[in-house]
Amino acid sequence: MLREHTCGELTIDNVGAETTICGWVQKSRDLGGMTFIDVRDRYGITQIVFNMEVDEGLCKEARGLGREFVIKVSGKVVERSNKNPNMATGDIEILAEKLEVLSLSKTPPFLIEDETDGGEELRMQYRYLDLRRGPVKKNIELRHRVLKVTRDLLDAVGFLEIETPYLIKSTPEGARDFVVPSRMNQGQFYALPQSPQTFKQLFMVGGFDKYFQIVRCFRDEDLRADRQPEFTQIDCEMSFVEQDDVLSTFESFMKLLFKDILNIDLVDFQRITYDEAINTYGSDKPDIRFEMKITDVTKVAQGKGFNVFDESELVVAINASGCAGYSRKQLDALTDFVRTPQIGATGMVYVKYNDDGTVKSSVDKFYSEEDLREWANVCGAEAGDLLLLLSGPKQSTLAAMGELRLKIGGELGFRESGTFAPLWVLDFPLLEKDIETDQWHAMHHPFTSPKKEDIEFMESDPGRVRANAYDMVINGIELGGGSIRIHERGLQDQMFKLLGFTKEEAEEQFGFLLNAFEYGAPPHGGIAFGFDRLVALLGGSESIREYIAFPKNNAGRDVMLDAPSAISKEQKKELGL
Ligand code: ASP
């Protein structure tokens, strides 16, 4: 090695030793007779001191060092007179005796400090410089640890990590495929896997009863802060299990992971049904760090001459406890919020139950104080509380209320990082209808099994069929989801038919799986976790980009590589494009 120590390991115990370290110049300070250089590597920062009196030439050389030069310094470890308790190496410095510049550096385009002046786009363009910054490095280290602990935990309970191919045929997870043209089979394309779903099911047929893989998945869909076109899953599947077995296996896994990584004991996961989640929290991934449940007030709010409510399918309320003091401005801001196109409500009604016992609402014209007190009763509101009401079509109103609930919860400080409220959401509908095409789609994916007792409705009333499907949710983040699968050819055929596949189409796309089911498929089920999201949650952030070494931007571009990009005429020709 060119170095004897890293920049993070010298302490008072090393005083007197001769050593050599290597690293990047973080900063230099020139104090007349002395020049101080901070040298940084992955492990920390060490201060080097160059003394005019000891070696004038060397000191002058040190003054010529620019930020981010790569240097090798040898010298003696000495105790600092001016100690820095905030640094691991803050008790010592190295009295330089030899200096070698290993690499020059241009002035970096942004400050390589914990707090930088670089915007995200610039940092991504120079991600290799961004990676030198402390917080980014910490995120990447965390990711590594979560990868390692995940593998250890799953290995310990008998899961085998088995890889699956990337150049495949489409797997339906509800997004568009990224496709790769085949040179050897002109005019034909591979699809990159949206997930290894069908492969892991084939592993079950193949007798590997506990499979996992930390695997890249590719989905061509519109991007948001917590989405990337390629992302990583912890993909798992088990044979001879029922839903409860999968839930308990992965609840234990998650508890052990949180214990290992954060030293936090997660509480037992709540279990609620999809319907309950939607009706009480307006979301299938509720943040249950706080209550503020949604109450259906349709009955008490209708019939008093307020048209907006009278003509609505649903009127719902949340009780913002202790918020009666909200100002006009705060209430206007909330109204503006619910009216934004993303939330889509037409307006918001409020009722303040003031501390002095008076009641004030935006609908005083239509409702007597008695009426409004009745609302309070239904919603459990007391003096000092603020009731917020939305109305409209059932689904969209609940969704809008769910968003408003999160917004208020955030404002009231209920959504701070550091606490974790895990739950399972169960009994998802098997199917959802695309209103535009009037076609049923699998809510999870086409391999998810319906509940036994609902199979009889698959033909007559598909919308009411519930699936053996579940999501793991922590703090309003869908960390993972899975299902017990169909393992009988007949039922799988029926499912494809419901989804609008002809026999031929099903055979053409999924013949391999349907055939496999004819050779002794064990009952099986599994789950996949969004690994990037999991690491971000453990790291206390919502942006998965911060935990991916080379992420893509919101337009799906890698701004460092400048990809995607055009390919040459020759390449196109070769591919028959
Ligand atoms: N393949 C599914 C997904 O990617 C997860 C599963 O059902 O196991 O969401």
Tab-separated table of C-alpha atoms and ligand atoms in Angstrom, residues 173 194-195 197 200 219 233 235-237 444-445 481-483 485 526-528, ligand 1:
chain	number	residue	atom	x	y	z
A	173	GLU	CA	-45.978	-5.609	-13.253
A	194	GLN	CA	-39.981	-5.522	-14.422
A	195	SER	CA	-39.354	-8.127	-11.721
A	197	GLN	CA	-41.816	-12.777	-10.845
A	200	LYS	CA	-39.125	-17.124	-8.915
A	219	ARG	CA	-39.877	-0.286	-15.357
A	233	GLN	CA	-35.682	-5.292	-5.032
A	235	ASP	CA	-37.232	-10.486	-4.179
A	236	CYS	CA	-38.431	-13.527	-2.216
A	237	GLU	CA	-40.537	-16.609	-2.735
A	444	HIS	CA	-51.048	-6.763	-8.057
A	445	HIS	CA	-50.144	-9.010	-10.984
A	481	GLY	CA	-45.771	-6.254	-1.533
A	482	GLY	CA	-46.562	-9.766	-2.527
A	483	SER	CA	-49.135	-12.466	-2.682
A	485	ARG	CA	-49.839	-17.257	-6.099
A	526	GLY	CA	-43.755	-14.422	-1.805
A	527	ILE	CA	-42.988	-10.780	-1.549
A	528	ALA	CA	-40.623	-8.197	-2.947
B	1	ASP	N1	-43.181	-9.249	-8.286
B	1	ASP	C1	-43.908	-8.418	-7.385
B	1	ASP	C2	-43.482	-6.959	-7.543
B	1	ASP	O1	-42.462	-6.676	-8.118
B	1	ASP	C3	-43.731	-8.789	-5.960
B	1	ASP	C4	-44.285	-10.116	-5.623
B	1	ASP	O2	-45.441	-10.379	-5.907
B	1	ASP	O3	-43.543	-10.890	-5.011
B	1	ASP	O4	-44.165	-6.081	-7.049
